[in-house]
CSV table of C-alpha atoms and ligand atoms in Angstrom, one decimal:
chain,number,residue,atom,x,y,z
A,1,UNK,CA,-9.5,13.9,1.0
A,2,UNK,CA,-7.2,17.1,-0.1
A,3,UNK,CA,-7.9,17.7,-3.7
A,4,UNK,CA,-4.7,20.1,-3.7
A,5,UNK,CA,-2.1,18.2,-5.9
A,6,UNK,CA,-1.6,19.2,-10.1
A,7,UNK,CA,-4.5,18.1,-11.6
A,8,UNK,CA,-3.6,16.9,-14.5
A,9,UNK,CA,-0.3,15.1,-13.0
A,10,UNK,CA,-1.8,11.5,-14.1
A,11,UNK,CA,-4.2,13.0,-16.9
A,12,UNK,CA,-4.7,10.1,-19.4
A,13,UNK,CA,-3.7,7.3,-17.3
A,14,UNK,CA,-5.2,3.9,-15.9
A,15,UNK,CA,-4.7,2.5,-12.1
A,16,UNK,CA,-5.6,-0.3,-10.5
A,17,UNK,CA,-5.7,-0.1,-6.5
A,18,UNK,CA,-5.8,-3.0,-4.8
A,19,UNK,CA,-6.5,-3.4,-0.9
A,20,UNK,CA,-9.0,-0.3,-1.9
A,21,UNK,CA,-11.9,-0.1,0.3
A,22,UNK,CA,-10.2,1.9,3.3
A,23,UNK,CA,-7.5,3.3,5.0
A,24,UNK,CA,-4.3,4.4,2.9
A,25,UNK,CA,-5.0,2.6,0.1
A,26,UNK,CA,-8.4,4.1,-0.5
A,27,UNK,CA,-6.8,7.8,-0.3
A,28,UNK,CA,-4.4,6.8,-2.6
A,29,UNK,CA,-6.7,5.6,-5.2
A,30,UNK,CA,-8.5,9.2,-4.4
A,31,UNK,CA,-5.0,10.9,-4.6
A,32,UNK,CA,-4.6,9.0,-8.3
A,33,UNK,CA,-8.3,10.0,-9.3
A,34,UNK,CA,-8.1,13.4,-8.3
A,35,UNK,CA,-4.4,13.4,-10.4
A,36,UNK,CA,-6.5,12.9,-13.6
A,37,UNK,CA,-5.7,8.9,-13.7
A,38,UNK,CA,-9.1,6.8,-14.2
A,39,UNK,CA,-9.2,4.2,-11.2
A,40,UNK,CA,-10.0,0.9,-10.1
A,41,UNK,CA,-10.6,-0.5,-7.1
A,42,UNK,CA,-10.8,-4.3,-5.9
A,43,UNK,CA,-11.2,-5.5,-2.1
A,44,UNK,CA,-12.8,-8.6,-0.8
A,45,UNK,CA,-15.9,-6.8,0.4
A,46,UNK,CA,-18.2,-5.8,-2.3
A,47,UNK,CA,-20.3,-3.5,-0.1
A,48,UNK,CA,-17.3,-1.5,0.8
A,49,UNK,CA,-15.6,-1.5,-2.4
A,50,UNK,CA,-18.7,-0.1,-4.1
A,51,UNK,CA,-18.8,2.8,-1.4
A,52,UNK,CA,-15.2,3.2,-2.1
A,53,UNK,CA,-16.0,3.4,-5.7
A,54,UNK,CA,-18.5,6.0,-5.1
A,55,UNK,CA,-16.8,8.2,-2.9
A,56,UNK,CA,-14.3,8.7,-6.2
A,57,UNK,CA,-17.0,9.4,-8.8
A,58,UNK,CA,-18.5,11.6,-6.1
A,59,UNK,CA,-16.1,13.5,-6.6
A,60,UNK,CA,-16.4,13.9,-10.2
A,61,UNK,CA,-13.6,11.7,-11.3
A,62,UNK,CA,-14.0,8.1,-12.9
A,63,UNK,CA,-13.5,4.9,-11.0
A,64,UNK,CA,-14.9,0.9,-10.9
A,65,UNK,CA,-14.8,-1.1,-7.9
A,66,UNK,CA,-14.7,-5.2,-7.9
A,67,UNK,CA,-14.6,-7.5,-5.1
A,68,UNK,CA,-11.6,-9.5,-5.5
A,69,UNK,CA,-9.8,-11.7,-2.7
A,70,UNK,CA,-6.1,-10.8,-4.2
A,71,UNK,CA,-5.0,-14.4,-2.4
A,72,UNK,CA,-7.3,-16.1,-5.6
A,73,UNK,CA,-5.4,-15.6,-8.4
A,74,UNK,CA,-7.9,-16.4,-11.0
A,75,UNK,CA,-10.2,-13.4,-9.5
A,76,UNK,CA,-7.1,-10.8,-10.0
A,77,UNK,CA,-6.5,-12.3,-13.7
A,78,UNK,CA,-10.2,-11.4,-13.9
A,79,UNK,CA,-10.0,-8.2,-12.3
A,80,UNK,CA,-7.4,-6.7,-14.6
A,81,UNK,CA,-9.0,-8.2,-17.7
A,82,UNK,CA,-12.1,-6.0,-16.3
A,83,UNK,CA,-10.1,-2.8,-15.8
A,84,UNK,CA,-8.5,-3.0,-19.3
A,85,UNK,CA,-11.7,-3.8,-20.7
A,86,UNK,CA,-12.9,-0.7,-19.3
A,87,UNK,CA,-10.2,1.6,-19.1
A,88,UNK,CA,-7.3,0.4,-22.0
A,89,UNK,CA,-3.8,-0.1,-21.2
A,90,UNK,CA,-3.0,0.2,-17.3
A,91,UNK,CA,-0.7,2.6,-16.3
A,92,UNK,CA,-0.6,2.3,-12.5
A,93,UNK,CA,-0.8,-0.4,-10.0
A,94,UNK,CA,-0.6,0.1,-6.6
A,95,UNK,CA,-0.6,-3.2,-4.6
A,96,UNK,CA,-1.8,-2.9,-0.6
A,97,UNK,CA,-4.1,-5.1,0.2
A,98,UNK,CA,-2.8,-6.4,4.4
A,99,UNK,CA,-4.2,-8.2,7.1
A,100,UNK,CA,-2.6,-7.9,10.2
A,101,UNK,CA,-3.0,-8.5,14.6
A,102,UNK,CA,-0.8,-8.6,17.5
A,103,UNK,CA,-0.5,-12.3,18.0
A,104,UNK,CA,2.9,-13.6,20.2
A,105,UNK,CA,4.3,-16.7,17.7
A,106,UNK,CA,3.7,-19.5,20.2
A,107,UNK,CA,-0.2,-18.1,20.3
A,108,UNK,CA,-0.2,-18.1,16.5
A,109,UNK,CA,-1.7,-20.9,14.6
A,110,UNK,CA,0.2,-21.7,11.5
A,111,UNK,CA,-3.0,-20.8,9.6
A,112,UNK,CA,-2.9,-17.4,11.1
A,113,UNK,CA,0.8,-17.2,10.0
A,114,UNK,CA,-0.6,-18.6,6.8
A,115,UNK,CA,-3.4,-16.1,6.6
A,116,UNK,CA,-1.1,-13.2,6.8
A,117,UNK,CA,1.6,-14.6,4.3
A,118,UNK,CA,-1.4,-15.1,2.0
A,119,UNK,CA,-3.3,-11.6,1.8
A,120,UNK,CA,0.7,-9.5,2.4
A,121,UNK,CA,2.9,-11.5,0.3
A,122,UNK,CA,1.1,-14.0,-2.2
A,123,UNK,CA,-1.1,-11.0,-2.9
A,124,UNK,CA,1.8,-9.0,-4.0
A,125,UNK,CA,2.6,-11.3,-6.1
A,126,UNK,CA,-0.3,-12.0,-7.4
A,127,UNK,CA,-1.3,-8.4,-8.7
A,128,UNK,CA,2.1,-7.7,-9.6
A,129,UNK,CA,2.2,-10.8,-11.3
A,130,UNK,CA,-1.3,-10.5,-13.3
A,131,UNK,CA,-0.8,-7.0,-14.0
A,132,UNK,CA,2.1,-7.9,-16.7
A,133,UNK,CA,0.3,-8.5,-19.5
A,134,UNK,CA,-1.9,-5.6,-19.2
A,135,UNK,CA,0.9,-3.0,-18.6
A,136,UNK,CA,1.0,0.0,-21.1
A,137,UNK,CA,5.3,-0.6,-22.0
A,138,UNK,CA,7.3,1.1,-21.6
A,139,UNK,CA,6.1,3.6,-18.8
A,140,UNK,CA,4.2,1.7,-16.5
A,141,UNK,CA,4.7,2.3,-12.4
A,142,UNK,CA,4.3,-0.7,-10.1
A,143,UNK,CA,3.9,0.2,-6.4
A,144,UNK,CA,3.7,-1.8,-3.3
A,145,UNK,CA,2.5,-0.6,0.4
A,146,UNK,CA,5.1,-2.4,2.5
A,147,UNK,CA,5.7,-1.3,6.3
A,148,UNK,CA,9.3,-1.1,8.9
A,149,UNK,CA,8.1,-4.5,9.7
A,150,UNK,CA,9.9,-5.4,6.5
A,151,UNK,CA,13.2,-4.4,7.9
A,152,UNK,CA,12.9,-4.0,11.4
A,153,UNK,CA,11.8,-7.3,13.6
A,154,UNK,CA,8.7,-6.7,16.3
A,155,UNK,CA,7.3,-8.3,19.1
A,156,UNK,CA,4.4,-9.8,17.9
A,157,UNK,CA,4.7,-9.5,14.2
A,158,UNK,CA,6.0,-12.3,13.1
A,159,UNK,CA,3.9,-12.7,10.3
A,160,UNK,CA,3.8,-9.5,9.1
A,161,UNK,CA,7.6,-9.1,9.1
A,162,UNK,CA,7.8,-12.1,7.3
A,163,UNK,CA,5.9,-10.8,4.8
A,164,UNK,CA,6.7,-7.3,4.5
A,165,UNK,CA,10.5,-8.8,4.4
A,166,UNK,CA,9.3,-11.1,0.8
A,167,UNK,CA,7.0,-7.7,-0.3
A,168,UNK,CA,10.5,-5.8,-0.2
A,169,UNK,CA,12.4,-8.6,-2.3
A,170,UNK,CA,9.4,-9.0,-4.5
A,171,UNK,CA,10.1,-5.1,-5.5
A,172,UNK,CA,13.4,-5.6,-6.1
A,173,UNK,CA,13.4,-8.6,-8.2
A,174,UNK,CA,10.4,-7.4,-10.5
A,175,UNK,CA,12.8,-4.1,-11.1
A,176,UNK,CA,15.5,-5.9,-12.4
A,177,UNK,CA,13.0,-8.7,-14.2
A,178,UNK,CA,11.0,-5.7,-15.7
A,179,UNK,CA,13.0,-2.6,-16.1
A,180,UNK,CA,14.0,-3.7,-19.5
A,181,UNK,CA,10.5,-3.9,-20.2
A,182,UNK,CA,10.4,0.0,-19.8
A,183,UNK,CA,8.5,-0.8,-16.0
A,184,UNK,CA,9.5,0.9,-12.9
A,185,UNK,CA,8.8,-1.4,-9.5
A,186,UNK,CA,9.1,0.1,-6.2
A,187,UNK,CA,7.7,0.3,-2.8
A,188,UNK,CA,6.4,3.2,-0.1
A,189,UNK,CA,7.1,2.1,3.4
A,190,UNK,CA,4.9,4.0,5.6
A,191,UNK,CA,5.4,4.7,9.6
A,192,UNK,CA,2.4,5.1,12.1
A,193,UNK,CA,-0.1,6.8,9.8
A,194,UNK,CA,-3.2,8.4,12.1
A,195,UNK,CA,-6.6,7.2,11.7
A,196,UNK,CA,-6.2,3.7,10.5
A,197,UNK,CA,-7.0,-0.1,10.7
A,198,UNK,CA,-3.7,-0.8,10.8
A,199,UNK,CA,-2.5,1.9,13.8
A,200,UNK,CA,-6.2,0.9,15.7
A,201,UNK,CA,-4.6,-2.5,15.8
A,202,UNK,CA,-1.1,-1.8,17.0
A,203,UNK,CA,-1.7,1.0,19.0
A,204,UNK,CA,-4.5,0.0,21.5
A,205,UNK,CA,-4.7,3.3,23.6
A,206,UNK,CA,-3.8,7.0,23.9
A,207,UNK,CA,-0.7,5.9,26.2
A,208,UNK,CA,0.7,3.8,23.7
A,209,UNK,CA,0.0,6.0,20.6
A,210,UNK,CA,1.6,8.9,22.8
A,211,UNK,CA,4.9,6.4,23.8
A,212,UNK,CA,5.1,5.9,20.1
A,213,UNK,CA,5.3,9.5,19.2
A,214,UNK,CA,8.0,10.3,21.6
A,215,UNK,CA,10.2,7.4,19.8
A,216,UNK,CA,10.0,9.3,16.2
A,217,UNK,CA,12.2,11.4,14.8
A,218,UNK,CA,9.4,13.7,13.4
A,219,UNK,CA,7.9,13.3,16.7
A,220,UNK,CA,4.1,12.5,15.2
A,221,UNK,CA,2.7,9.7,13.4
A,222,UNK,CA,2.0,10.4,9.6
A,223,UNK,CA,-1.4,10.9,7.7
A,224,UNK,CA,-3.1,9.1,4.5
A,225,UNK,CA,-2.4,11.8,2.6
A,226,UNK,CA,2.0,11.9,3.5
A,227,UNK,CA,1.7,8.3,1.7
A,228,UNK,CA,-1.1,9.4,-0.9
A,229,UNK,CA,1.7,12.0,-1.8
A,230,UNK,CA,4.6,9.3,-2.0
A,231,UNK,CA,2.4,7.3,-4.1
A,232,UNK,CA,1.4,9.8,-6.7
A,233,UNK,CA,5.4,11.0,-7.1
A,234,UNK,CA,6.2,7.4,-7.7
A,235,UNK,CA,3.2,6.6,-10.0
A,236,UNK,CA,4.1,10.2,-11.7
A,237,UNK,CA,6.8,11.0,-14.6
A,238,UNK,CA,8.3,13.0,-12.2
A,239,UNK,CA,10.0,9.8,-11.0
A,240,UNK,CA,10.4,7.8,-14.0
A,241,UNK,CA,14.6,6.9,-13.5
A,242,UNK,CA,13.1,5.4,-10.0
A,243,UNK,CA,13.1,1.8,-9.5
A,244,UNK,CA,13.7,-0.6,-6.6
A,245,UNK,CA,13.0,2.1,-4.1
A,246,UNK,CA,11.8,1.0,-0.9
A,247,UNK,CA,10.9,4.9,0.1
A,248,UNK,CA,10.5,5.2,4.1
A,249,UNK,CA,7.5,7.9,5.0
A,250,UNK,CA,7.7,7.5,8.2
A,251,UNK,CA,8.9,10.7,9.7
A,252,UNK,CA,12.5,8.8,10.4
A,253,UNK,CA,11.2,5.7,12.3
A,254,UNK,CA,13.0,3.4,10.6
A,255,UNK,CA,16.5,4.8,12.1
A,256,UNK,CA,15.3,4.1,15.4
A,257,UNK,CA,14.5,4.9,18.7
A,258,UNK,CA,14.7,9.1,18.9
A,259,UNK,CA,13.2,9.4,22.2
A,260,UNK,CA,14.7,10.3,25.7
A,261,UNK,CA,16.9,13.4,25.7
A,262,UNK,CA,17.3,13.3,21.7
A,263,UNK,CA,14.8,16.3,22.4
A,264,UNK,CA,17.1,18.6,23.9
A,265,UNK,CA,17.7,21.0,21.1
A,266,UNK,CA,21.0,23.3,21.7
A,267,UNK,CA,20.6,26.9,22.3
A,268,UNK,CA,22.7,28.9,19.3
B,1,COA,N1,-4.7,-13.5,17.1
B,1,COA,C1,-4.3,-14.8,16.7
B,1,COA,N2,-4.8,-15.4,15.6
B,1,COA,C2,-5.7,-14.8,14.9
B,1,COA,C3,-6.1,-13.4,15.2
B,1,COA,C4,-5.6,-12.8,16.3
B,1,COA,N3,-5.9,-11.6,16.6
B,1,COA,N4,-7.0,-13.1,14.2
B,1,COA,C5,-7.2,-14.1,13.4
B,1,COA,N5,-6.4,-15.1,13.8
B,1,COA,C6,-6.3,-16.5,13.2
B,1,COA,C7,-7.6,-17.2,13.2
B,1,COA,O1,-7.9,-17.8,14.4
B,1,COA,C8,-7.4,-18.2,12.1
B,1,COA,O2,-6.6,-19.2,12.5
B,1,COA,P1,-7.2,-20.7,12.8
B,1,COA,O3,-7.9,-21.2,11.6
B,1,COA,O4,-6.0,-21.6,13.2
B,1,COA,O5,-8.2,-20.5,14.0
B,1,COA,C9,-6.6,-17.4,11.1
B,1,COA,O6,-6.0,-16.3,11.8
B,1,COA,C10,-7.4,-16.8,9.9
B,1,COA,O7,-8.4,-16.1,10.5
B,1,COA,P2,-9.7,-15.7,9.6
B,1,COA,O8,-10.6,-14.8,10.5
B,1,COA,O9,-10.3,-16.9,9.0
B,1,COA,O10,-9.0,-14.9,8.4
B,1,COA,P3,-9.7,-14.0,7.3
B,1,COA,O11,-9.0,-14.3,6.0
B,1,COA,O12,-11.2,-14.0,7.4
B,1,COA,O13,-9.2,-12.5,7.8
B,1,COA,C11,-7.4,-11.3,9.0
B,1,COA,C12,-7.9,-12.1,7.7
B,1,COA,C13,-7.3,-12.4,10.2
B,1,COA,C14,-6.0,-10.8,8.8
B,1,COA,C15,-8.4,-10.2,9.4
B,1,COA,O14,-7.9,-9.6,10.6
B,1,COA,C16,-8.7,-9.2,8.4
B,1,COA,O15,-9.5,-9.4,7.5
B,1,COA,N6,-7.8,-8.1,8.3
B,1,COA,C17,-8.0,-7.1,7.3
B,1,COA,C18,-7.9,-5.7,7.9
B,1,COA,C19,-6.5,-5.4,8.5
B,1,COA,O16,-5.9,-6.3,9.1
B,1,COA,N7,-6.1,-4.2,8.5
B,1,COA,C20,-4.8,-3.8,8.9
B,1,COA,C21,-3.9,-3.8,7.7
B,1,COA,S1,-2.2,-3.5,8.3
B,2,NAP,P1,-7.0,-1.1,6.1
B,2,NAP,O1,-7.8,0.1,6.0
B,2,NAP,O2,-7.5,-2.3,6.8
B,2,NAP,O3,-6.6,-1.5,4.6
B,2,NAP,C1,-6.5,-2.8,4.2
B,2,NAP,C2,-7.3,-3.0,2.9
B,2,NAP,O4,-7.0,-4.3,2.4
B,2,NAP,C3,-8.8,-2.9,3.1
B,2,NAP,O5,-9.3,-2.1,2.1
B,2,NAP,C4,-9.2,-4.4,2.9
B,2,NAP,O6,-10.5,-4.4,2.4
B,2,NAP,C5,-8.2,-4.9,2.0
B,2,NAP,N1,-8.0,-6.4,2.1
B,2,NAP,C6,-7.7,-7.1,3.1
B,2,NAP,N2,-7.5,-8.4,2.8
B,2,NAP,C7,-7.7,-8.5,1.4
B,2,NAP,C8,-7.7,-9.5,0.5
B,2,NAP,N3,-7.4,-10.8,0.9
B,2,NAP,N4,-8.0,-9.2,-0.8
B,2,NAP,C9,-8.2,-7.9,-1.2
B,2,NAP,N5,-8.2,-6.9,-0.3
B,2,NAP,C10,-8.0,-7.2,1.0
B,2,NAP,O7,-5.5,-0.8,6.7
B,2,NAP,P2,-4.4,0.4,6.5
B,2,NAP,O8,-3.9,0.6,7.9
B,2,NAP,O9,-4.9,1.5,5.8
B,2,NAP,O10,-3.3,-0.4,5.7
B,2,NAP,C11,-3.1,-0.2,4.3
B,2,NAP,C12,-1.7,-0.7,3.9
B,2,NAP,O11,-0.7,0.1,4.6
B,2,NAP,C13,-1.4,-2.1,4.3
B,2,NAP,O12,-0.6,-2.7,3.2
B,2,NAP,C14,-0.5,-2.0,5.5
B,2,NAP,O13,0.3,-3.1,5.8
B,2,NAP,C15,0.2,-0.7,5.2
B,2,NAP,N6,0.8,0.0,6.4
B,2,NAP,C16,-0.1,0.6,7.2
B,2,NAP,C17,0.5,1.3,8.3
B,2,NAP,C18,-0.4,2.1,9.2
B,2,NAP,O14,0.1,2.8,10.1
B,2,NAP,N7,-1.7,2.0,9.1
B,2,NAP,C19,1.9,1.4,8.5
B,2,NAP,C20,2.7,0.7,7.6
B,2,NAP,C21,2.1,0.0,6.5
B,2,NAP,P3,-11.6,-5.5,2.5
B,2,NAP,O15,-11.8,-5.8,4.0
B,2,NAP,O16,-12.9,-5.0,1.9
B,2,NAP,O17,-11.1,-6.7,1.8
């Protein structure tokens, strides 16, 4: 964790974090915390949701952690009723809780389709949802971790692009629902980010991690802190006439494949 970033970018305000306990979403609850914003944190584990908890006030900053399944909804209405009980009005949300495999469709149950739909999509909605009434309006910043999965079909991913794809319109339709409410709604779409759940399961080996590389623009997969950055601008005043944004940080993967001889520079 890179305590670099203005530290008094999100002085004063509230954030919930869901999908908290590791990976991206964890840094960017640290990235929020270390920004001056008080944080809280919900996963389904409560072990690791504590630790996540504790790695924030470690750091001298203020945080809570709950477990919280964000596919029951009652536990989320619960869970912000918590955080504003604690904290006041809430500023922030950042929604990210995902499941995800490699899983070819005709080896998929429809419960694992179902699973993913559940945790990715309904979750969204969910926290999104539940977060309304406990938005400070006007000025609050809704954010949602969606992925290229959203917009770009892969082999094996049928789930998950399904419910990317609905994560992306969920964004889009809360903006125009909710802007008049004074509430920006928009989305970070991350590429291969290093060092993560979600890359340990697509990316099996050196070779493949090494294949991908060579596809991206950038030519390297991303870090936690590339979308802890994205998240902070978006959750920050510094973007406050930005809403429906899917933002891509993903070193240009979403344009396509860059590999082959897209490496040959010319010689000036
Ligand atoms: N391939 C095919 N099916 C799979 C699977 C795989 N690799 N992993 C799970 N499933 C199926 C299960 O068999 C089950 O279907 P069934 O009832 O027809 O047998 C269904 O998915 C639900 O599995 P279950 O383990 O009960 O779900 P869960 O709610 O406990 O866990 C997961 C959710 C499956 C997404 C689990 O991988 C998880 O907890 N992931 C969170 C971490 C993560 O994925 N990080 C990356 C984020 S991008
Ligand atoms: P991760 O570490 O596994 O993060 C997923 C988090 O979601 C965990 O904290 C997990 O905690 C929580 N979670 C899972 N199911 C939940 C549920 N039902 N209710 C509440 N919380 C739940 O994975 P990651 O790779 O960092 O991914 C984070 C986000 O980035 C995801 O939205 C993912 O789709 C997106 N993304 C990742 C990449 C990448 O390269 N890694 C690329 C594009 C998009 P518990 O187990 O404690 O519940």
């Amino acid at each position: 964790m890179t305590d670099t970033f203005n530290p008094d970018l999100l002085a004063g305000k509230v954030a919930f974090v869901a999908g908290a306990s590791s990976g991206i979403n964890l840094r960017v609850a640290q990235r929020y915390a270390a920004a001056g914003a008080k944080v809280m944190v919900i996963s389904r584990s409560e072990d690791k949701i504590a630790a996540a908890a504790r790695t924030i006030t470690d750091a001298g900053h203020d945080a809570i952690g709950m477990a919280c399944d964000v596919r029951d909804y009652a536990k989320v209405v619960e869970a912000f009723a918590h955080c504003r009980d604690q904290f006041g009005e809430i500023d922030i949300v950042l929604s990210g809780a995902a499941g995800n495999f490699l899983a070819p469709a005709i080896g998929m149950s429809a419960n694992a389709f179902k699973t993913v739909i559940d945790i990715d999509l309904l979750g969204t909605f969910n926290v999104l949802h539940a977060s309304f009434q406990h938005l400070r309006k006007p000025g609050a910043s809704l954010v949602s971790i969606t992925a290229g999965q959203a917009v770009r079909p892969m082999m094996y991913q049928v789930h998950a692009c399904a419910a990317k794809a609905g994560v992306n319109q969920i964004t889009k339709c809360l903006a125009m629902e909710w802007g008049p409410a004074g509430i920006r709604v928009n989305a970070v779409s991350p590429g291969p980010i290093g060092d993560t759940e979600g890359m340990a399961r697509l990316a099996p080996n050196d070779d493949y991690a090494k294949a991908s590389k060579a596809r991206i623009p950038l030519r390297d997969w991303g870090t936690k802190d590339d979308i802890g950055d994205a998240c902070l601008w978006l959750a920050s005043d510094a973007a406050r006439y930005v809403s429906g944004a899917i933002i891509n940080v993903d070193g240009g993967s979403e344009l396509g494949d860059a590999g082959g001889d897209a490496l040959t520079v010319p010689e000036r």
